[in-house]
Short mmCIF file of N, CA, C and O in Angstrom, two decimals:
data_model
loop_
_atom_site.label_atom_id
_atom_site.label_comp_id
_atom_site.label_asym_id
_atom_site.label_seq_id
_atom_site.Cartn_x
_atom_site.Cartn_y
_atom_site.Cartn_z
N UNK S 48 0.85 -1.18 0.00
CA UNK S 48 0.00 0.00 0.00
C UNK S 48 0.89 1.24 0.00
O UNK S 48 1.88 1.30 0.71
N UNK S 49 0.51 2.20 -0.80
CA UNK S 49 1.27 3.44 -0.85
C UNK S 49 1.12 4.20 0.47
O UNK S 49 0.09 4.14 1.12
N UNK S 50 2.16 4.91 0.84
CA UNK S 50 2.13 5.64 2.11
C UNK S 50 1.13 6.78 2.11
O UNK S 50 0.65 7.18 3.16
N UNK S 51 0.78 7.29 0.94
CA UNK S 51 -0.17 8.41 0.88
C UNK S 51 -1.62 7.95 0.69
O UNK S 51 -2.51 8.78 0.54
N UNK S 52 -1.87 6.64 0.72
CA UNK S 52 -3.22 6.13 0.52
C UNK S 52 -4.20 6.70 1.54
O UNK S 52 -5.30 7.13 1.19
N UNK S 53 -3.82 6.68 2.81
CA UNK S 53 -4.73 7.12 3.87
C UNK S 53 -5.10 8.59 3.68
O UNK S 53 -6.28 8.95 3.74
N UNK S 54 -4.11 9.43 3.42
CA UNK S 54 -4.42 10.85 3.25
C UNK S 54 -5.30 11.08 2.01
O UNK S 54 -6.25 11.87 2.06
N UNK S 55 -5.01 10.39 0.93
CA UNK S 55 -5.82 10.55 -0.28
C UNK S 55 -7.23 10.02 -0.08
O UNK S 55 -8.20 10.62 -0.56
N UNK S 56 -7.35 8.92 0.64
CA UNK S 56 -8.67 8.32 0.87
C UNK S 56 -9.53 9.23 1.75
O UNK S 56 -10.71 9.43 1.48
N UNK S 57 -8.93 9.78 2.79
CA UNK S 57 -9.66 10.70 3.67
C UNK S 57 -10.10 11.93 2.88
O UNK S 57 -11.24 12.39 3.01
N UNK S 58 -9.21 12.44 2.05
CA UNK S 58 -9.57 13.61 1.23
C UNK S 58 -10.72 13.29 0.30
O UNK S 58 -11.68 14.07 0.18
N UNK S 59 -10.68 12.15 -0.35
CA UNK S 59 -11.74 11.75 -1.27
C UNK S 59 -13.08 11.62 -0.53
O UNK S 59 -14.11 12.13 -1.00
N UNK S 60 -13.07 10.96 0.61
CA UNK S 60 -14.30 10.78 1.38
C UNK S 60 -14.82 12.11 1.92
O UNK S 60 -16.03 12.37 1.92
N UNK S 61 -13.90 12.96 2.32
CA UNK S 61 -14.28 14.27 2.85
C UNK S 61 -14.94 15.12 1.76
O UNK S 61 -15.98 15.74 1.98
N UNK S 62 -14.36 15.12 0.58
CA UNK S 62 -14.93 15.88 -0.53
C UNK S 62 -16.29 15.33 -0.95
O UNK S 62 -17.21 16.10 -1.25
N UNK S 63 -16.41 14.01 -0.94
CA UNK S 63 -17.68 13.39 -1.28
C UNK S 63 -18.76 13.79 -0.28
O UNK S 63 -19.91 14.02 -0.64
N UNK S 64 -18.37 13.90 0.98
CA UNK S 64 -19.31 14.30 2.02
C UNK S 64 -19.59 15.81 1.97
O UNK S 64 -20.57 16.29 2.55
N UNK S 65 -18.74 16.54 1.28
CA UNK S 65 -18.94 17.98 1.14
C UNK S 65 -18.59 18.76 2.39
O UNK S 65 -19.24 19.75 2.72
N UNK S 66 -17.54 18.34 3.06
CA UNK S 66 -17.13 19.00 4.30
C UNK S 66 -15.68 19.48 4.16
O UNK S 66 -14.86 18.83 3.51
N UNK S 67 -15.39 20.61 4.76
CA UNK S 67 -14.03 21.17 4.69
C UNK S 67 -13.12 20.46 5.69
O UNK S 67 -13.59 19.82 6.63
N UNK S 68 -11.82 20.63 5.49
CA UNK S 68 -10.85 20.09 6.46
C UNK S 68 -11.10 20.70 7.84
O UNK S 68 -11.08 20.00 8.85
N UNK S 69 -11.33 22.00 7.84
CA UNK S 69 -11.58 22.73 9.08
C UNK S 69 -12.79 22.15 9.82
O UNK S 69 -12.74 21.84 11.00
N UNK S 70 -13.93 22.00 9.10
CA UNK S 70 -15.17 21.49 9.70
C UNK S 70 -14.99 20.07 10.22
O UNK S 70 -15.41 19.73 11.32
N UNK S 71 -14.34 19.23 9.43
CA UNK S 71 -14.13 17.84 9.84
C UNK S 71 -13.26 17.78 11.09
O UNK S 71 -13.54 17.01 12.01
N UNK S 72 -12.21 18.58 11.13
CA UNK S 72 -11.34 18.62 12.30
C UNK S 72 -12.13 18.98 13.55
O UNK S 72 -12.02 18.32 14.59
N UNK S 73 -12.95 20.01 13.44
CA UNK S 73 -13.76 20.44 14.59
C UNK S 73 -14.80 19.39 14.95
O UNK S 73 -15.02 19.13 16.14
N UNK S 74 -15.43 18.78 13.95
CA UNK S 74 -16.42 17.73 14.21
C UNK S 74 -15.81 16.55 14.97
O UNK S 74 -16.49 15.91 15.78
N UNK S 75 -14.54 16.28 14.70
CA UNK S 75 -13.85 15.18 15.37
C UNK S 75 -13.27 15.59 16.72
O UNK S 75 -12.66 14.78 17.41
N UNK S 76 -13.43 16.88 17.07
CA UNK S 76 -12.96 17.35 18.37
C UNK S 76 -11.49 17.74 18.41
O UNK S 76 -10.86 17.68 19.46
N UNK S 77 -10.96 18.16 17.27
CA UNK S 77 -9.55 18.54 17.17
C UNK S 77 -9.40 19.99 16.76
O UNK S 77 -10.37 20.65 16.39
N UNK S 78 -8.16 20.45 16.79
CA UNK S 78 -7.84 21.79 16.29
C UNK S 78 -8.16 21.85 14.80
O UNK S 78 -8.18 20.82 14.12
N UNK S 79 -8.41 23.05 14.32
CA UNK S 79 -8.86 23.22 12.94
C UNK S 79 -7.90 22.68 11.88
O UNK S 79 -8.30 22.38 10.76
N UNK S 80 -6.63 22.50 12.21
CA UNK S 80 -5.65 22.03 11.23
C UNK S 80 -5.39 20.52 11.29
O UNK S 80 -4.56 20.01 10.55
N UNK S 81 -6.13 19.81 12.13
CA UNK S 81 -5.88 18.37 12.32
C UNK S 81 -5.97 17.59 11.01
O UNK S 81 -5.05 16.86 10.64
N UNK S 82 -7.07 17.72 10.29
CA UNK S 82 -7.26 16.97 9.04
C UNK S 82 -6.29 17.46 7.97
O UNK S 82 -5.80 16.67 7.17
N UNK S 83 -5.97 18.74 7.97
CA UNK S 83 -4.99 19.25 7.00
C UNK S 83 -3.65 18.54 7.19
O UNK S 83 -2.99 18.19 6.20
N UNK S 84 -3.26 18.32 8.42
CA UNK S 84 -2.01 17.60 8.69
C UNK S 84 -2.01 16.20 8.13
O UNK S 84 -1.01 15.72 7.60
N UNK S 85 -3.16 15.54 8.21
CA UNK S 85 -3.28 14.19 7.65
C UNK S 85 -3.32 14.26 6.13
O UNK S 85 -2.62 13.50 5.44
N UNK S 86 -4.12 15.16 5.59
CA UNK S 86 -4.26 15.28 4.13
C UNK S 86 -2.95 15.65 3.45
O UNK S 86 -2.69 15.24 2.32
N UNK S 87 -2.14 16.43 4.12
CA UNK S 87 -0.86 16.85 3.54
C UNK S 87 0.22 15.78 3.70
O UNK S 87 1.31 15.92 3.15
N UNK S 88 -0.06 14.73 4.45
CA UNK S 88 0.90 13.65 4.64
C UNK S 88 1.89 13.90 5.75
O UNK S 88 2.82 13.12 5.94
N UNK S 89 1.72 14.99 6.50
CA UNK S 89 2.64 15.29 7.60
C UNK S 89 2.47 14.34 8.77
O UNK S 89 3.40 14.09 9.52
N UNK S 90 1.25 13.82 8.94
CA UNK S 90 0.97 12.95 10.08
C UNK S 90 -0.07 11.91 9.68
O UNK S 90 -0.73 12.05 8.65
N UNK S 91 -0.19 10.88 10.49
CA UNK S 91 -1.22 9.86 10.31
C UNK S 91 -2.07 9.81 11.57
O UNK S 91 -1.57 10.07 12.67
N UNK S 92 -3.34 9.45 11.45
CA UNK S 92 -4.17 9.35 12.65
C UNK S 92 -3.78 8.12 13.48
O UNK S 92 -3.30 7.12 12.93
N UNK S 93 -3.99 8.22 14.78
CA UNK S 93 -3.81 7.05 15.64
C UNK S 93 -4.91 6.05 15.30
O UNK S 93 -5.87 6.38 14.58
N UNK S 94 -4.80 4.85 15.82
CA UNK S 94 -5.83 3.85 15.56
C UNK S 94 -7.19 4.32 16.09
O UNK S 94 -8.21 4.17 15.42
N UNK S 95 -7.20 4.91 17.27
CA UNK S 95 -8.45 5.43 17.84
C UNK S 95 -9.04 6.50 16.94
O UNK S 95 -10.25 6.51 16.67
N UNK S 96 -8.22 7.40 16.45
CA UNK S 96 -8.69 8.46 15.57
C UNK S 96 -9.11 7.91 14.21
O UNK S 96 -10.06 8.39 13.61
N UNK S 97 -8.40 6.90 13.72
CA UNK S 97 -8.78 6.27 12.46
C UNK S 97 -10.20 5.69 12.57
O UNK S 97 -11.02 5.88 11.67
N UNK S 98 -10.49 5.02 13.68
CA UNK S 98 -11.83 4.46 13.88
C UNK S 98 -12.88 5.57 13.98
O UNK S 98 -13.99 5.43 13.45
N UNK S 99 -12.51 6.68 14.61
CA UNK S 99 -13.43 7.83 14.69
C UNK S 99 -13.67 8.41 13.30
O UNK S 99 -14.80 8.82 12.98
N UNK S 100 -12.65 8.44 12.47
CA UNK S 100 -12.79 8.94 11.10
C UNK S 100 -13.72 8.02 10.31
O UNK S 100 -14.59 8.48 9.57
N UNK S 101 -13.56 6.71 10.47
CA UNK S 101 -14.46 5.77 9.80
C UNK S 101 -15.90 5.99 10.26
O UNK S 101 -16.82 6.01 9.43
N UNK S 102 -16.11 6.18 11.55
CA UNK S 102 -17.45 6.47 12.07
C UNK S 102 -17.98 7.76 11.46
O UNK S 102 -19.16 7.85 11.11
N UNK S 103 -17.13 8.74 11.35
CA UNK S 103 -17.52 10.04 10.78
C UNK S 103 -18.07 9.88 9.36
O UNK S 103 -19.04 10.52 8.98
N UNK S 104 -17.43 9.00 8.60
CA UNK S 104 -17.86 8.76 7.22
C UNK S 104 -18.90 7.65 7.12
O UNK S 104 -19.35 7.31 6.02
N UNK S 105 -19.27 7.07 8.26
CA UNK S 105 -20.26 5.99 8.33
C UNK S 105 -19.84 4.79 7.49
O UNK S 105 -20.63 4.23 6.72
N UNK S 106 -18.57 4.42 7.64
CA UNK S 106 -18.04 3.25 6.94
C UNK S 106 -17.28 2.39 7.94
O UNK S 106 -16.90 2.85 9.02
N UNK S 107 -17.03 1.16 7.57
CA UNK S 107 -16.21 0.28 8.39
C UNK S 107 -14.74 0.46 8.00
O UNK S 107 -14.46 0.93 6.88
N UNK S 108 -13.82 0.08 8.87
CA UNK S 108 -12.41 0.11 8.46
C UNK S 108 -12.16 -0.72 7.20
O UNK S 108 -11.37 -0.34 6.34
N UNK S 109 -12.85 -1.84 7.09
CA UNK S 109 -12.71 -2.67 5.88
C UNK S 109 -13.13 -1.88 4.64
O UNK S 109 -12.45 -1.93 3.61
N UNK S 110 -14.23 -1.14 4.74
CA UNK S 110 -14.68 -0.34 3.61
C UNK S 110 -13.67 0.75 3.25
O UNK S 110 -13.51 1.10 2.10
N UNK S 111 -13.02 1.29 4.26
CA UNK S 111 -12.03 2.34 4.03
C UNK S 111 -10.94 1.84 3.08
O UNK S 111 -10.48 2.56 2.20
N UNK S 112 -10.52 0.59 3.27
CA UNK S 112 -9.43 0.04 2.47
C UNK S 112 -9.90 -0.78 1.27
O UNK S 112 -9.09 -1.29 0.52
N UNK S 113 -11.20 -0.89 1.07
CA UNK S 113 -11.75 -1.72 0.01
C UNK S 113 -11.49 -1.12 -1.36
O UNK S 113 -11.59 0.07 -1.57
N UNK S 114 -11.20 -2.00 -2.30
CA UNK S 114 -11.03 -1.58 -3.69
C UNK S 114 -12.36 -1.11 -4.27
O UNK S 114 -12.40 -0.25 -5.12
N UNK S 115 -13.45 -1.69 -3.80
CA UNK S 115 -14.78 -1.31 -4.25
C UNK S 115 -15.36 -0.32 -3.25
O UNK S 115 -16.48 -0.47 -2.79
N UNK S 116 -14.61 0.68 -2.94
CA UNK S 116 -14.93 1.56 -1.82
C UNK S 116 -16.27 2.28 -1.95
O UNK S 116 -16.99 2.41 -0.98
N UNK S 117 -16.63 2.76 -3.11
CA UNK S 117 -17.88 3.49 -3.25
C UNK S 117 -19.07 2.57 -2.97
O UNK S 117 -20.00 2.94 -2.28
N UNK S 118 -19.03 1.38 -3.53
CA UNK S 118 -20.10 0.41 -3.29
C UNK S 118 -20.11 -0.02 -1.83
O UNK S 118 -21.17 -0.15 -1.21
N UNK S 119 -18.94 -0.21 -1.26
CA UNK S 119 -18.85 -0.63 0.14
C UNK S 119 -19.43 0.43 1.07
O UNK S 119 -20.09 0.10 2.06
N UNK S 120 -19.23 1.68 0.75
CA UNK S 120 -19.79 2.77 1.57
C UNK S 120 -21.31 2.71 1.54
O UNK S 120 -21.97 2.80 2.57
N UNK S 121 -21.87 2.53 0.35
CA UNK S 121 -23.32 2.47 0.23
C UNK S 121 -23.89 1.24 0.94
O UNK S 121 -24.93 1.32 1.60
N UNK S 122 -23.20 0.11 0.83
CA UNK S 122 -23.67 -1.10 1.50
C UNK S 122 -23.62 -0.96 3.02
O UNK S 122 -24.54 -1.40 3.71
N UNK S 123 -22.58 -0.33 3.52
CA UNK S 123 -22.49 -0.11 4.97
C UNK S 123 -23.61 0.82 5.43
O UNK S 123 -24.25 0.57 6.46
N UNK S 124 -23.86 1.86 4.66
CA UNK S 124 -24.92 2.79 5.02
C UNK S 124 -26.27 2.09 4.99
O UNK S 124 -27.11 2.27 5.89
N UNK S 125 -26.51 1.27 3.97
CA UNK S 125 -27.76 0.51 3.87
C UNK S 125 -27.91 -0.42 5.06
O UNK S 125 -28.99 -0.51 5.66
N UNK S 126 -26.85 -1.10 5.42
CA UNK S 126 -26.89 -2.02 6.56
C UNK S 126 -27.23 -1.27 7.85
O UNK S 126 -28.08 -1.70 8.62
N UNK S 127 -26.58 -0.14 8.08
CA UNK S 127 -26.83 0.64 9.29
C UNK S 127 -28.27 1.14 9.35
O UNK S 127 -28.89 1.15 10.42
N UNK S 128 -28.80 1.56 8.23
CA UNK S 128 -30.19 2.01 8.19
C UNK S 128 -31.16 0.85 8.36
O UNK S 128 -32.18 0.96 9.04
N UNK S 129 -30.86 -0.28 7.74
CA UNK S 129 -31.73 -1.45 7.82
C UNK S 129 -31.86 -1.97 9.25
O UNK S 129 -32.91 -2.47 9.64
N UNK S 130 -30.81 -1.83 10.02
CA UNK S 130 -30.85 -2.28 11.42
C UNK S 130 -31.88 -1.52 12.24
O UNK S 130 -32.34 -2.01 13.27
N UNK S 131 -32.28 -0.34 11.77
CA UNK S 131 -33.23 0.49 12.50
C UNK S 131 -34.69 0.18 12.13
O UNK S 131 -35.60 0.67 12.79
N UNK S 132 -34.88 -0.62 11.08
CA UNK S 132 -36.23 -0.89 10.59
C UNK S 132 -36.92 -1.99 11.38
O UNK S 132 -36.27 -2.87 11.94
N UNK S 133 -38.25 -1.93 11.36
CA UNK S 133 -39.04 -3.01 11.94
C UNK S 133 -38.92 -4.24 11.04
O UNK S 133 -38.52 -4.14 9.87
N UNK S 134 -39.31 -5.39 11.56
CA UNK S 134 -39.25 -6.61 10.77
C UNK S 134 -40.14 -6.50 9.53
O UNK S 134 -39.77 -6.92 8.44
N UNK S 135 -41.30 -5.89 9.68
CA UNK S 135 -42.23 -5.71 8.57
C UNK S 135 -41.60 -4.84 7.47
O UNK S 135 -41.64 -5.19 6.29
N UNK S 136 -41.02 -3.71 7.87
CA UNK S 136 -40.39 -2.82 6.90
C UNK S 136 -39.18 -3.47 6.26
O UNK S 136 -38.95 -3.32 5.05
N UNK S 137 -38.42 -4.20 7.04
CA UNK S 137 -37.24 -4.88 6.50
C UNK S 137 -37.65 -5.93 5.47
O UNK S 137 -37.02 -6.07 4.43
N UNK S 138 -38.72 -6.64 5.74
CA UNK S 138 -39.23 -7.64 4.79
C UNK S 138 -39.65 -6.97 3.49
O UNK S 138 -39.36 -7.48 2.40
N UNK S 139 -40.29 -5.81 3.58
CA UNK S 139 -40.68 -5.07 2.37
C UNK S 139 -39.45 -4.65 1.56
O UNK S 139 -39.45 -4.74 0.33
N UNK S 140 -38.40 -4.21 2.23
CA UNK S 140 -37.17 -3.80 1.55
C UNK S 140 -36.52 -5.00 0.86
O UNK S 140 -36.06 -4.90 -0.29
N UNK S 141 -36.48 -6.13 1.54
CA UNK S 141 -35.90 -7.34 0.96
C UNK S 141 -36.69 -7.76 -0.27
O UNK S 141 -36.11 -8.10 -1.32
N UNK S 142 -38.02 -7.73 -0.18
CA UNK S 142 -38.86 -8.08 -1.34
C UNK S 142 -38.58 -7.14 -2.51
O UNK S 142 -38.45 -7.59 -3.66
N UNK S 143 -38.48 -5.86 -2.24
CA UNK S 143 -38.18 -4.89 -3.29
C UNK S 143 -36.81 -5.16 -3.92
O UNK S 143 -36.67 -5.15 -5.15
N UNK S 144 -35.81 -5.42 -3.09
CA UNK S 144 -34.46 -5.69 -3.60
C UNK S 144 -34.45 -6.94 -4.47
O UNK S 144 -33.77 -6.99 -5.50
N UNK S 145 -35.20 -7.95 -4.07
CA UNK S 145 -35.26 -9.18 -4.86
C UNK S 145 -35.92 -8.91 -6.21
O UNK S 145 -35.45 -9.41 -7.24
N UNK S 146 -36.98 -8.10 -6.25
CA UNK S 146 -37.63 -7.77 -7.51
C UNK S 146 -36.72 -6.96 -8.41
O UNK S 146 -36.67 -7.16 -9.63
N UNK S 147 -35.97 -6.00 -7.82
CA UNK S 147 -35.08 -5.17 -8.61
C UNK S 147 -33.87 -5.93 -9.16
O UNK S 147 -33.33 -5.56 -10.19
N UNK S 148 -33.48 -6.99 -8.48
CA UNK S 148 -32.28 -7.74 -8.92
C UNK S 148 -32.60 -8.79 -9.96
O UNK S 148 -31.69 -9.38 -10.53
N UNK S 149 -33.88 -9.03 -10.24
CA UNK S 149 -34.25 -10.01 -11.26
C UNK S 149 -34.14 -9.39 -12.64
O UNK S 149 -34.47 -8.23 -12.83
N UNK S 150 -33.66 -10.19 -13.61
CA UNK S 150 -33.51 -9.67 -14.97
C UNK S 150 -34.82 -9.35 -15.65
O UNK S 150 -35.85 -9.72 -15.35
#
């Protein structure tokens, strides 16, 4: 893995979310330049901070490193939302997904 993968991945996810480095740093409870330090490659997040960053983007650590990252992000988001549904609503979603996946 390239050494700049983490900084590039965080930047890509941050831009997709439409949030500035400054805002993300503050949202994570850090000084305004925290994410800039990571994005510029000057520093890397600790494991605890890495997990907080994954939570911030609503993805798993596995999704962060996944080659199919965009799809993995959507699947993680779908899973997290589905966990909040009633059994009846979840069954309706499964039925819909099955109908949509048929040729």
